[in-house]
Structures are given as structure tokens and as C-alpha cells.
Amino acid sequence: MDVDENGGKRTIAVSVVDDDPMICQTMQVIIDDYSQGRVKVVSTALNAADAVEQAKQEKPDVVLMDLAMPGCDGIEATRLLRRLDQPPHVLVLTSLSPSQTIEKAVEAGAEGFISKTDPPKEIIQRIIGACHGEPQFNAASTRQLIHRLSGSQPMTRRDEARALLDTLSERERQAALLAARGMTNQEIADHMYISERTVKAHLSSACETLSMGRVQLARLVERADLDN
């Protein structure tokens, strides 16, 4: 369960998108059986077009998105989902390790990935973590992903990234820099001697100011190359 605006508990609504009906069914069983009521699959879709239409009506909190689908692929579907008035968090549903395809998904707005072979408990944790605004990549994958993306940027993009970070308040900027290092909200709170709730507020404000998610904020920090 997640916390709603009134401080109560609510179930996290999830939509599963995969062109293989068996994958949809398997993920639904895993989520419904292992989440202890914290997460519930509200819909499944076999193609991107249906996924976007369902999201408009159902407004799921999280969409698990397969990338390799006929017609409109998962990357374009992610882009369309993130443009909705109430955009869901999108986690890439994959059987592969992060690759250049994952990079494109992040560019489209995905906030992490779930392997179809992950243990059920880890799948649940990643879904809940995404709802808390935390990127759902392991540390090694995050570093590799950010390094490849930032390494392809020309020097002028570095200056642009630095200018964008300078628009943040000092505390927002500090929280963003620590988050980009892979720290959790609690670790950032301990480092800055503030509450975890305040950390979330700083990061949410930074993301809102820059119109980007936490993964994109981390990429921006890496691109700024502040050590040089």
C-alpha cells in the first residue's frame, strides 16, 4: 500500500503491457500473490495503443512496459504515457540486461527496469520504489547507463547542464547531487542532517523546477561534470 494525500493507505495500481499473454498473466499472479495487498494489477495490455488508452481511463500508478512489441513499440508508448495529464511511472519490463535500448527508454521517461526473471519480492520493491520517486536500476547499471549517455554529449551540453542546476536552491542542488551518486533518500537525509520527508520535498521541487524525473535529474548532474 502507498500513502494517499490524506495520510491513509491505498493500493498501488499497476498495468502490465506485453505482447505475450503468458507474461501478462505471470506478472499479475506474482504481483497479486506476493505484494500482501500493497500492489494490484488493474489491467493488462498486449500492445502499446491499448496500454495508452487504458491508462487514460484507469490512471495506474505504475506501468510495466515491454519494449519489443509490434507496431508502436514500448519506447514510443512510454513517451505517450509520460505526456498524459496524470502520467504513470513507467518501468521497463525486460528479460535482458540494460542496453542502448534501455537508454532510449530512459530518454522517453522510463524510471527503471524490472527483469521478467527477478524474484517476486524484488519486483514488488521496485514498483513501490518507483512510486516513491526512486530510480529502479541497480548501482552498476545506473553508473553504466549514465556514463554512456553523458559521454556522448558535446561540451556545450555540459555548460547547459550546469546552468540548469544553478537554477535550483542550494539545498535542492545538494540533494540532487547526492541522489545522482546513487544515495537513497534516507542516506541523503543522514548526510544533510534533515528528515527523509524533507529530502523528498527537495528532490520533488528540483524535478518540478526542471520538468524532469529523478532519473533524468541524475543524468543532468552527470552531464554537468562538476568534478572538472
Coordinates of N, CA and C in Angstrom, one line a residue:
M1 N 0.8 -1.2 0.0 CA 0.0 0.0 0.0 C 0.9 1.2 0.0
D2 N 0.3 2.3 -0.5 CA 1.0 3.6 -0.5 C 0.2 4.5 0.3
V3 N 0.8 5.7 0.5 CA 0.1 6.7 1.3 C -0.6 7.7 0.4
D4 N -1.8 8.0 0.7 CA -2.6 9.0 -0.2 C -2.4 10.3 0.4
E5 N -3.0 11.3 -0.2 CA -2.9 12.7 0.2 C -3.4 13.0 1.6
N6 N -4.3 12.2 2.1 CA -4.8 12.3 3.4 C -4.1 11.5 4.5
G7 N -3.0 10.9 4.1 CA -2.2 10.1 5.0 C -2.7 8.7 5.2
G8 N -3.7 8.3 4.5 CA -4.3 6.9 4.6 C -3.5 6.0 3.7
K9 N -3.9 4.7 3.7 CA -3.2 3.7 2.9 C -4.1 3.4 1.6
R10 N -3.4 3.2 0.5 CA -4.1 2.9 -0.7 C -3.2 1.9 -1.5
T11 N -3.8 1.1 -2.2 CA -3.1 0.1 -3.0 C -2.5 0.7 -4.3
I12 N -1.3 0.4 -4.6 CA -0.7 0.9 -5.8 C -1.3 0.1 -7.0
A13 N -1.8 0.9 -8.0 CA -2.4 0.3 -9.2 C -1.4 0.1 -10.3
V14 N -1.3 -1.0 -10.9 CA -0.3 -1.4 -11.9 C -0.9 -1.9 -13.1
S15 N -0.4 -1.5 -14.3 CA -0.8 -2.0 -15.6 C 0.4 -2.7 -16.2
V16 N 0.2 -3.9 -16.7 CA 1.2 -4.7 -17.3 C 1.0 -4.8 -18.8
V17 N 2.1 -4.4 -19.6 CA 2.0 -4.3 -21.0 C 3.0 -5.3 -21.7
D18 N 2.6 -6.3 -22.3 CA 3.5 -7.2 -23.0 C 2.7 -8.0 -24.1
D19 N 3.3 -8.2 -25.2 CA 2.6 -8.8 -26.3 C 2.4 -10.3 -26.1
D20 N 3.0 -10.9 -25.0 CA 2.9 -12.3 -24.7 C 1.9 -12.4 -23.6
P21 N 0.7 -12.9 -23.8 CA -0.4 -13.1 -22.8 C 0.1 -13.8 -21.5
M22 N 1.0 -14.8 -21.7 CA 1.5 -15.5 -20.6 C 2.4 -14.7 -19.6
I23 N 3.1 -13.7 -20.2 CA 3.9 -12.8 -19.4 C 3.0 -11.9 -18.6
C24 N 1.9 -11.4 -19.2 CA 1.0 -10.6 -18.5 C 0.3 -11.4 -17.4
Q25 N -0.1 -12.6 -17.6 CA -0.7 -13.4 -16.6 C 0.3 -13.7 -15.5
T26 N 1.5 -14.1 -15.8 CA 2.5 -14.4 -14.8 C 2.8 -13.2 -13.9
M27 N 3.0 -12.0 -14.5 CA 3.3 -10.8 -13.7 C 2.1 -10.5 -12.8
Q28 N 0.9 -10.7 -13.3 CA -0.3 -10.4 -12.5 C -0.4 -11.4 -11.3
V29 N -0.1 -12.6 -11.5 CA -0.1 -13.6 -10.4 C 1.0 -13.2 -9.4
I30 N 2.2 -12.9 -9.8 CA 3.3 -12.5 -8.9 C 2.9 -11.3 -8.1
I31 N 2.4 -10.3 -8.7 CA 2.1 -9.0 -8.0 C 1.0 -9.2 -7.1
D32 N -0.1 -9.9 -7.5 CA -1.3 -10.0 -6.7 C -1.0 -11.0 -5.5
D33 N -0.2 -12.0 -5.7 CA 0.0 -13.0 -4.7 C 1.1 -12.7 -3.7
Y34 N 2.1 -11.9 -4.1 CA 3.3 -11.6 -3.3 C 3.3 -10.2 -2.6
S35 N 2.4 -9.3 -3.0 CA 2.5 -7.9 -2.5 C 1.8 -7.7 -1.2
Q36 N 1.0 -8.7 -0.7 CA 0.3 -8.6 0.5 C -0.7 -7.4 0.5
G37 N -1.3 -7.2 -0.7 CA -2.3 -6.1 -0.8 C -1.7 -4.7 -1.1
R38 N -0.4 -4.6 -1.1 CA 0.2 -3.3 -1.3 C 0.1 -2.9 -2.8
V39 N 0.1 -3.9 -3.7 CA 0.1 -3.6 -5.1 C -0.9 -4.5 -5.8
K40 N -1.6 -4.0 -6.8 CA -2.6 -4.7 -7.5 C -2.6 -4.4 -9.0
V41 N -2.6 -5.5 -9.8 CA -2.7 -5.3 -11.3 C -4.2 -4.9 -11.6
V42 N -4.3 -3.7 -12.2 CA -5.7 -3.3 -12.6 C -6.0 -3.6 -14.0
S43 N -5.0 -3.8 -14.9 CA -5.2 -4.1 -16.3 C -4.0 -4.7 -16.9
T44 N -4.2 -5.3 -18.0 CA -3.1 -5.8 -18.8 C -3.4 -5.4 -20.3
A45 N -2.3 -5.3 -21.1 CA -2.5 -4.9 -22.5 C -1.5 -5.7 -23.3
L46 N -1.9 -6.0 -24.5 CA -1.0 -6.8 -25.4 C -0.3 -5.9 -26.4
N47 N -0.6 -4.6 -26.5 CA 0.0 -3.7 -27.4 C 0.0 -2.3 -26.8
A48 N 0.8 -1.4 -27.4 CA 1.0 -0.1 -26.8 C -0.2 0.8 -26.9
A49 N -0.9 0.7 -28.0 CA -2.1 1.5 -28.2 C -3.1 1.2 -27.1
D50 N -3.4 0.0 -26.9 CA -4.4 -0.4 -25.8 C -3.9 0.1 -24.4
A51 N -2.5 0.0 -24.2 CA -2.0 0.4 -23.0 C -2.2 1.9 -22.7
V52 N -2.0 2.7 -23.7 CA -2.2 4.2 -23.6 C -3.6 4.5 -23.3
E53 N -4.5 3.9 -24.1 CA -6.0 4.1 -23.9 C -6.4 3.7 -22.5
Q54 N -6.0 2.6 -22.0 CA -6.3 2.1 -20.7 C -5.8 3.0 -19.6
A55 N -4.6 3.5 -19.8 CA -4.0 4.4 -18.8 C -4.8 5.7 -18.7
K56 N -5.4 6.2 -19.8 CA -6.2 7.4 -19.8 C -7.4 7.2 -18.9
Q57 N -8.0 6.0 -19.0 CA -9.2 5.7 -18.2 C -8.9 5.3 -16.8
E58 N -7.9 4.5 -16.6 CA -7.7 3.9 -15.3 C -6.7 4.6 -14.4
K59 N -5.8 5.4 -15.1 CA -4.8 6.2 -14.4 C -4.0 5.3 -13.4
P60 N -3.3 4.3 -13.9 CA -2.5 3.5 -13.0 C -1.3 4.3 -12.4
D61 N -0.8 3.8 -11.3 CA 0.3 4.5 -10.7 C 1.6 4.1 -11.4
V62 N 1.7 2.8 -11.8 CA 2.9 2.3 -12.5 C 2.5 1.5 -13.7
V63 N 3.2 1.6 -14.8 CA 3.0 0.7 -15.9 C 4.3 -0.1 -16.1
L64 N 4.2 -1.4 -16.2 CA 5.3 -2.2 -16.5 C 5.3 -2.4 -18.1
M65 N 6.3 -1.9 -18.8 CA 6.2 -1.8 -20.2 C 7.3 -2.7 -20.9
D66 N 6.8 -3.6 -21.7 CA 7.7 -4.4 -22.6 C 8.1 -3.5 -23.7
L67 N 9.3 -3.7 -24.2 CA 9.8 -2.8 -25.3 C 9.6 -3.3 -26.7
A68 N 9.8 -4.6 -26.8 CA 9.7 -5.2 -28.2 C 8.3 -5.7 -28.5
M69 N 7.5 -4.8 -29.0 CA 6.1 -5.1 -29.4 C 5.9 -4.6 -30.9
P70 N 5.0 -5.3 -31.6 CA 4.7 -4.9 -32.9 C 4.0 -3.6 -33.0
G71 N 4.2 -2.9 -34.1 CA 3.6 -1.6 -34.2 C 4.3 -0.5 -33.4
C72 N 3.5 0.2 -32.6 CA 4.1 1.2 -31.7 C 4.9 0.4 -30.6
D73 N 6.2 0.6 -30.5 CA 6.9 -0.1 -29.5 C 6.9 0.5 -28.1
G74 N 7.5 -0.2 -27.2 CA 7.4 0.3 -25.8 C 8.0 1.6 -25.5
I75 N 9.0 2.0 -26.3 CA 9.7 3.3 -26.1 C 8.7 4.4 -26.5
E76 N 8.1 4.3 -27.6 CA 7.1 5.3 -28.1 C 5.9 5.3 -27.1
A77 N 5.5 4.1 -26.7 CA 4.4 4.1 -25.7 C 4.7 4.8 -24.4
T78 N 6.0 4.6 -24.0 CA 6.4 5.3 -22.7 C 6.4 6.8 -22.9
R79 N 6.8 7.2 -24.0 CA 6.8 8.7 -24.3 C 5.3 9.2 -24.3
L80 N 4.4 8.4 -24.9 CA 3.0 8.8 -24.9 C 2.4 8.8 -23.5
L81 N 2.7 7.8 -22.7 CA 2.2 7.7 -21.3 C 2.7 8.9 -20.5
R82 N 4.0 9.2 -20.6 CA 4.5 10.3 -19.8 C 4.0 11.7 -20.2
R83 N 3.3 11.8 -21.3 CA 2.7 13.0 -21.8 C 1.2 13.2 -21.3
L84 N 0.7 12.1 -20.6 CA -0.7 12.2 -20.1 C -0.8 13.2 -19.0
D85 N -2.0 13.7 -18.8 CA -2.3 14.7 -17.7 C -1.9 14.1 -16.4
Q86 N -2.1 12.9 -16.1 CA -1.7 12.2 -14.9 C -0.8 11.0 -15.3
P87 N 0.5 11.3 -15.6 CA 1.3 10.3 -16.2 C 1.7 9.2 -15.1
P88 N 1.7 8.0 -15.5 CA 2.2 6.9 -14.6 C 3.7 6.8 -14.5
H89 N 4.2 6.2 -13.5 CA 5.6 5.9 -13.5 C 5.7 4.7 -14.5
V90 N 6.8 4.6 -15.3 CA 7.0 3.6 -16.2 C 8.3 2.8 -15.9
L91 N 8.1 1.5 -15.7 CA 9.3 0.6 -15.6 C 9.3 -0.3 -16.7
V92 N 10.5 -0.4 -17.3 CA 10.7 -1.3 -18.5 C 10.7 -2.8 -18.0
L93 N 9.9 -3.6 -18.7 CA 9.7 -5.0 -18.4 C 10.6 -5.7 -19.4
T94 N 11.7 -6.3 -18.9 CA 12.6 -6.9 -19.9 C 13.2 -8.2 -19.4
S95 N 13.6 -9.0 -20.3 CA 14.3 -10.3 -20.0 C 15.8 -10.1 -20.2
L96 N 16.3 -8.9 -20.6 CA 17.6 -8.6 -20.9 C 18.3 -7.7 -20.0
S97 N 19.6 -7.6 -20.0 CA 20.3 -6.6 -19.2 C 20.2 -5.2 -19.8
P98 N 20.4 -4.1 -19.1 CA 20.3 -2.8 -19.7 C 21.2 -2.7 -20.9
S99 N 20.7 -2.0 -21.9 CA 21.5 -1.8 -23.2 C 21.1 -0.5 -23.8
Q100 N 21.5 -0.2 -25.0 CA 21.2 1.0 -25.6 C 19.7 1.2 -25.8
T101 N 19.0 0.1 -25.9 CA 17.5 0.2 -25.9 C 17.0 0.8 -24.6
I102 N 17.6 0.4 -23.5 CA 17.1 0.9 -22.2 C 17.4 2.4 -22.1
E103 N 18.6 2.8 -22.7 CA 18.9 4.2 -22.8 C 17.8 5.0 -23.4
K104 N 17.3 4.5 -24.6 CA 16.2 5.2 -25.3 C 14.9 5.2 -24.4
A105 N 14.7 4.2 -23.7 CA 13.5 4.2 -22.8 C 13.6 5.2 -21.7
V106 N 14.8 5.4 -21.2 CA 15.0 6.4 -20.2 C 14.8 7.8 -20.8
E107 N 15.3 8.0 -22.0 CA 15.1 9.3 -22.6 C 13.6 9.6 -22.8
A108 N 12.8 8.5 -23.0 CA 11.4 8.6 -23.2 C 10.6 8.9 -21.9
G109 N 11.3 8.6 -20.8 CA 10.7 8.9 -19.5 C 10.6 7.7 -18.5
A110 N 11.1 6.5 -18.9 CA 11.1 5.3 -18.0 C 12.0 5.6 -16.8
E111 N 11.7 5.1 -15.7 CA 12.4 5.3 -14.4 C 13.1 4.1 -13.9
G112 N 13.2 3.1 -14.7 CA 14.0 1.9 -14.3 C 13.5 0.7 -15.1
F113 N 13.9 -0.5 -14.6 CA 13.5 -1.7 -15.3 C 13.3 -2.8 -14.3
I114 N 12.4 -3.7 -14.7 CA 12.2 -5.0 -14.0 C 12.5 -6.1 -14.9
S115 N 13.3 -7.0 -14.4 CA 13.5 -8.2 -15.2 C 12.4 -9.2 -15.0
K116 N 12.0 -9.9 -16.1 CA 11.0 -10.9 -16.0 C 11.4 -12.1 -15.2
T117 N 12.7 -12.2 -14.9 CA 13.2 -13.3 -14.1 C 13.6 -12.9 -12.6
D118 N 13.3 -11.6 -12.3 CA 13.6 -11.1 -10.9 C 12.7 -11.9 -9.9
P119 N 13.2 -12.1 -8.7 CA 12.4 -12.7 -7.6 C 11.2 -11.8 -7.3
P120 N 10.1 -12.4 -7.0 CA 8.8 -11.7 -6.8 C 9.0 -10.5 -5.8
K121 N 9.7 -10.8 -4.7 CA 9.9 -9.7 -3.7 C 10.6 -8.5 -4.3
E122 N 11.6 -8.7 -5.2 CA 12.3 -7.6 -5.8 C 11.4 -6.9 -6.8
I123 N 10.5 -7.6 -7.5 CA 9.6 -6.9 -8.4 C 8.7 -6.0 -7.6
I124 N 8.2 -6.5 -6.5 CA 7.3 -5.6 -5.7 C 8.0 -4.4 -5.1
Q125 N 9.3 -4.6 -4.7 CA 10.1 -3.5 -4.1 C 10.3 -2.4 -5.2
R126 N 10.6 -2.9 -6.4 CA 10.9 -1.9 -7.5 C 9.6 -1.1 -7.8
I127 N 8.5 -1.7 -7.8 CA 7.2 -1.0 -8.1 C 7.0 0.0 -7.0
I128 N 7.1 -0.4 -5.8 CA 6.9 0.6 -4.7 C 7.9 1.7 -4.7
G129 N 9.2 1.3 -5.0 CA 10.2 2.4 -5.1 C 10.0 3.4 -6.1
A130 N 9.5 2.9 -7.3 CA 9.2 3.9 -8.4 C 8.1 4.9 -7.9
C131 N 7.1 4.4 -7.2 CA 6.1 5.3 -6.7 C 6.6 6.4 -5.7
H132 N 7.7 6.0 -5.0 CA 8.4 7.0 -4.1 C 9.4 7.9 -4.8
G133 N 9.4 7.8 -6.2 CA 10.3 8.6 -6.9 C 11.8 8.2 -7.0
E134 N 12.0 6.9 -6.7 CA 13.4 6.4 -6.7 C 13.7 5.6 -7.9
P135 N 14.8 5.9 -8.7 CA 15.1 5.2 -9.9 C 15.3 3.7 -9.6
Q136 N 14.8 2.9 -10.4 CA 14.8 1.4 -10.2 C 15.8 0.7 -11.1
F137 N 17.1 1.1 -10.9 CA 18.3 0.5 -11.5 C 19.2 0.0 -10.4
N138 N 19.9 -1.1 -10.6 CA 20.9 -1.4 -9.6 C 22.1 -0.4 -9.8
A139 N 23.0 -0.3 -8.8 CA 24.0 0.7 -8.9 C 24.9 0.6 -10.1
A140 N 25.3 -0.7 -10.4 CA 26.2 -0.9 -11.6 C 25.5 -0.4 -12.9
S141 N 24.3 -0.8 -13.0 CA 23.5 -0.4 -14.3 C 23.4 1.1 -14.4
T142 N 23.1 1.7 -13.2 CA 22.9 3.2 -13.2 C 24.2 3.9 -13.7
R143 N 25.3 3.5 -13.1 CA 26.6 4.1 -13.5 C 26.9 3.9 -14.9
Q144 N 26.7 2.7 -15.4 CA 27.0 2.4 -16.8 C 26.1 3.2 -17.7
L145 N 24.8 3.2 -17.4 CA 23.8 4.0 -18.2 C 24.2 5.4 -18.3
I146 N 24.4 6.0 -17.1 CA 24.7 7.5 -17.1 C 26.0 7.8 -17.8
H147 N 27.0 6.9 -17.6 CA 28.3 7.2 -18.2 C 28.2 7.2 -19.7
R148 N 27.4 6.2 -20.3 CA 27.3 6.1 -21.8 C 26.6 7.3 -22.3
L149 N 25.5 7.7 -21.6 CA 24.7 8.8 -22.1 C 25.5 10.1 -22.0
S150 N 26.1 10.4 -20.8 CA 26.9 11.6 -20.7 C 28.1 11.7 -21.6
G151 N 28.7 10.5 -21.8 CA 29.9 10.5 -22.7 C 29.6 10.9 -24.1
S152 N 28.4 10.8 -24.5 CA 28.0 11.1 -25.9 C 27.6 12.6 -26.1
Q153 N 27.6 13.4 -25.0 CA 27.2 14.8 -25.1 C 28.4 15.7 -25.4
P154 N 28.2 16.7 -26.2 CA 29.3 17.6 -26.5 C 29.5 18.6 -25.3
M155 N 30.6 19.3 -25.3 CA 31.0 20.1 -24.2 C 29.9 21.2 -23.9
T156 N 29.3 21.7 -25.0 CA 28.3 22.7 -24.7 C 27.1 22.2 -23.9
R157 N 26.8 21.0 -24.0 CA 25.7 20.4 -23.2 C 26.1 20.4 -21.7
R158 N 27.4 20.3 -21.4 CA 27.9 20.3 -20.0 C 27.6 21.7 -19.4
D159 N 27.9 22.7 -20.2 CA 27.6 24.1 -19.7 C 26.1 24.3 -19.5
E160 N 25.3 23.8 -20.4 CA 23.9 23.9 -20.3 C 23.4 23.2 -19.1
A161 N 23.9 22.0 -18.8 CA 23.5 21.3 -17.6 C 23.9 22.0 -16.3
R162 N 25.1 22.6 -16.3 CA 25.5 23.4 -15.1 C 24.5 24.6 -14.9
A163 N 24.2 25.2 -16.0 CA 23.3 26.4 -15.9 C 21.9 26.0 -15.3
L164 N 21.4 24.8 -15.8 CA 20.1 24.3 -15.3 C 20.2 24.0 -13.8
L165 N 21.3 23.4 -13.4 CA 21.5 23.1 -11.9 C 21.6 24.3 -11.1
D166 N 22.1 25.4 -11.7 CA 22.2 26.6 -11.0 C 20.9 27.3 -10.7
T167 N 19.9 26.9 -11.4 CA 18.5 27.5 -11.1 C 17.9 26.9 -9.9
L168 N 18.5 25.8 -9.3 CA 17.9 25.2 -8.1 C 18.4 26.0 -6.8
S169 N 17.7 25.8 -5.8 CA 18.1 26.4 -4.5 C 19.4 25.5 -4.0
E170 N 20.1 26.1 -3.1 CA 21.3 25.4 -2.6 C 21.0 24.0 -2.1
R171 N 19.9 23.8 -1.3 CA 19.6 22.6 -0.7 C 19.0 21.6 -1.8
E172 N 18.2 22.1 -2.7 CA 17.7 21.3 -3.8 C 18.9 20.7 -4.6
R173 N 19.9 21.6 -4.9 CA 21.0 21.2 -5.7 C 21.9 20.2 -5.0
Q174 N 22.1 20.4 -3.7 CA 22.8 19.4 -2.9 C 22.1 18.0 -2.9
A175 N 20.8 18.0 -2.7 CA 20.1 16.8 -2.7 C 20.2 16.1 -4.0
A176 N 20.1 16.9 -5.1 CA 20.2 16.3 -6.4 C 21.5 15.7 -6.7
L177 N 22.6 16.3 -6.2 CA 24.0 15.8 -6.4 C 24.2 14.5 -5.7
L178 N 23.6 14.4 -4.5 CA 23.8 13.2 -3.7 C 22.9 12.1 -4.3
A179 N 21.7 12.4 -4.8 CA 20.9 11.4 -5.4 C 21.6 10.8 -6.7
A180 N 22.3 11.7 -7.4 CA 22.9 11.3 -8.6 C 24.1 10.3 -8.3
R181 N 24.6 10.3 -7.1 CA 25.6 9.4 -6.7 C 25.1 8.0 -6.4
G182 N 23.8 7.9 -6.4 CA 23.1 6.6 -6.1 C 22.7 6.5 -4.7
M183 N 22.7 7.6 -3.9 CA 22.3 7.5 -2.5 C 20.7 7.4 -2.4
T184 N 20.2 6.6 -1.4 CA 18.8 6.6 -1.2 C 18.4 7.8 -0.5
N185 N 17.1 8.0 -0.4 CA 16.6 9.2 0.3 C 17.0 9.2 1.8
Q186 N 17.0 8.1 2.4 CA 17.5 8.0 3.8 C 19.0 8.4 4.0
E187 N 19.8 7.9 3.0 CA 21.2 8.2 3.1 C 21.4 9.7 2.8
I188 N 20.7 10.3 1.9 CA 20.8 11.7 1.7 C 20.4 12.5 3.0
A189 N 19.3 12.0 3.6 CA 18.8 12.7 4.8 C 19.9 12.7 5.9
D190 N 20.6 11.5 6.1 CA 21.6 11.4 7.1 C 22.8 12.3 6.7
H191 N 23.1 12.4 5.5 CA 24.2 13.2 5.0 C 24.0 14.7 5.2
M192 N 22.7 15.1 5.0 CA 22.4 16.5 5.0 C 21.8 16.9 6.4
Y193 N 21.6 16.0 7.3 CA 21.1 16.2 8.6 C 19.7 16.8 8.6
I194 N 18.9 16.2 7.7 CA 17.5 16.6 7.6 C 16.6 15.3 7.5
S195 N 15.3 15.5 7.6 CA 14.4 14.3 7.5 C 14.3 13.8 6.1
E196 N 14.0 12.5 6.0 CA 13.8 11.9 4.7 C 12.6 12.6 4.0
R197 N 11.6 13.0 4.7 CA 10.5 13.7 4.1 C 11.0 15.0 3.5
T198 N 11.9 15.7 4.1 CA 12.4 17.0 3.6 C 13.3 16.7 2.3
V199 N 14.0 15.6 2.3 CA 14.8 15.2 1.1 C 13.8 15.0 -0.1
K200 N 12.7 14.3 0.2 CA 11.7 14.0 -0.9 C 11.2 15.3 -1.4
A201 N 11.0 16.3 -0.5 CA 10.4 17.6 -0.9 C 11.4 18.3 -1.7
H202 N 12.7 18.3 -1.3 CA 13.8 19.0 -2.1 C 13.9 18.4 -3.5
L203 N 13.9 17.0 -3.6 CA 14.0 16.4 -4.9 C 12.8 16.6 -5.8
S204 N 11.6 16.6 -5.2 CA 10.4 16.8 -5.9 C 10.4 18.3 -6.5
S205 N 10.8 19.2 -5.7 CA 10.9 20.6 -6.1 C 11.9 20.8 -7.2
A206 N 13.0 20.1 -7.1 CA 14.0 20.2 -8.1 C 13.5 19.6 -9.5
C207 N 12.9 18.5 -9.4 CA 12.3 17.8 -10.6 C 11.2 18.7 -11.2
E208 N 10.4 19.3 -10.4 CA 9.3 20.2 -10.9 C 9.9 21.4 -11.5
T209 N 10.9 22.0 -10.9 CA 11.6 23.2 -11.5 C 12.2 22.9 -12.9
L210 N 12.8 21.7 -13.0 CA 13.5 21.4 -14.2 C 12.6 20.5 -15.2
S211 N 11.4 20.2 -14.8 CA 10.5 19.5 -15.6 C 11.1 18.1 -16.0
M212 N 11.6 17.4 -15.0 CA 12.2 16.1 -15.3 C 12.0 15.2 -14.1
G213 N 12.1 13.9 -14.4 CA 12.1 12.9 -13.3 C 13.4 12.7 -12.7
R214 N 13.4 11.9 -11.6 CA 14.7 11.7 -10.9 C 15.8 11.1 -11.7
V215 N 15.4 10.1 -12.6 CA 16.5 9.5 -13.4 C 17.1 10.6 -14.3
Q216 N 16.2 11.4 -14.9 CA 16.7 12.5 -15.8 C 17.5 13.5 -15.1
L217 N 17.2 13.7 -13.8 CA 17.9 14.7 -13.0 C 19.3 14.1 -12.7
A218 N 19.4 12.8 -12.5 CA 20.7 12.2 -12.3 C 21.6 12.3 -13.5
R219 N 21.0 12.1 -14.7 CA 21.7 12.3 -16.0 C 22.2 13.7 -16.1
L220 N 21.4 14.7 -15.7 CA 21.7 16.1 -15.9 C 23.0 16.4 -15.0
V221 N 23.0 15.8 -13.8 CA 24.1 16.0 -12.9 C 25.4 15.4 -13.5
E222 N 25.2 14.2 -14.0 CA 26.4 13.6 -14.6 C 26.9 14.4 -15.8
R223 N 26.0 14.9 -16.6 CA 26.4 15.6 -17.8 C 27.1 16.9 -17.4
A224 N 26.7 17.5 -16.2 CA 27.3 18.7 -15.8 C 28.8 18.6 -15.5
D225 N 29.2 17.3 -15.2 CA 30.6 17.0 -14.9 C 31.2 18.0 -14.0
L226 N 30.7 18.1 -12.8 CA 31.1 19.1 -11.8 C 32.5 18.9 -11.2
D227 N 33.0 17.7 -11.4 CA 34.4 17.4 -10.9 C 35.5 18.1 -11.7
N228 N 35.1 18.6 -12.9 CA 36.1 19.2 -13.8 C 35.8 20.6 -14.1

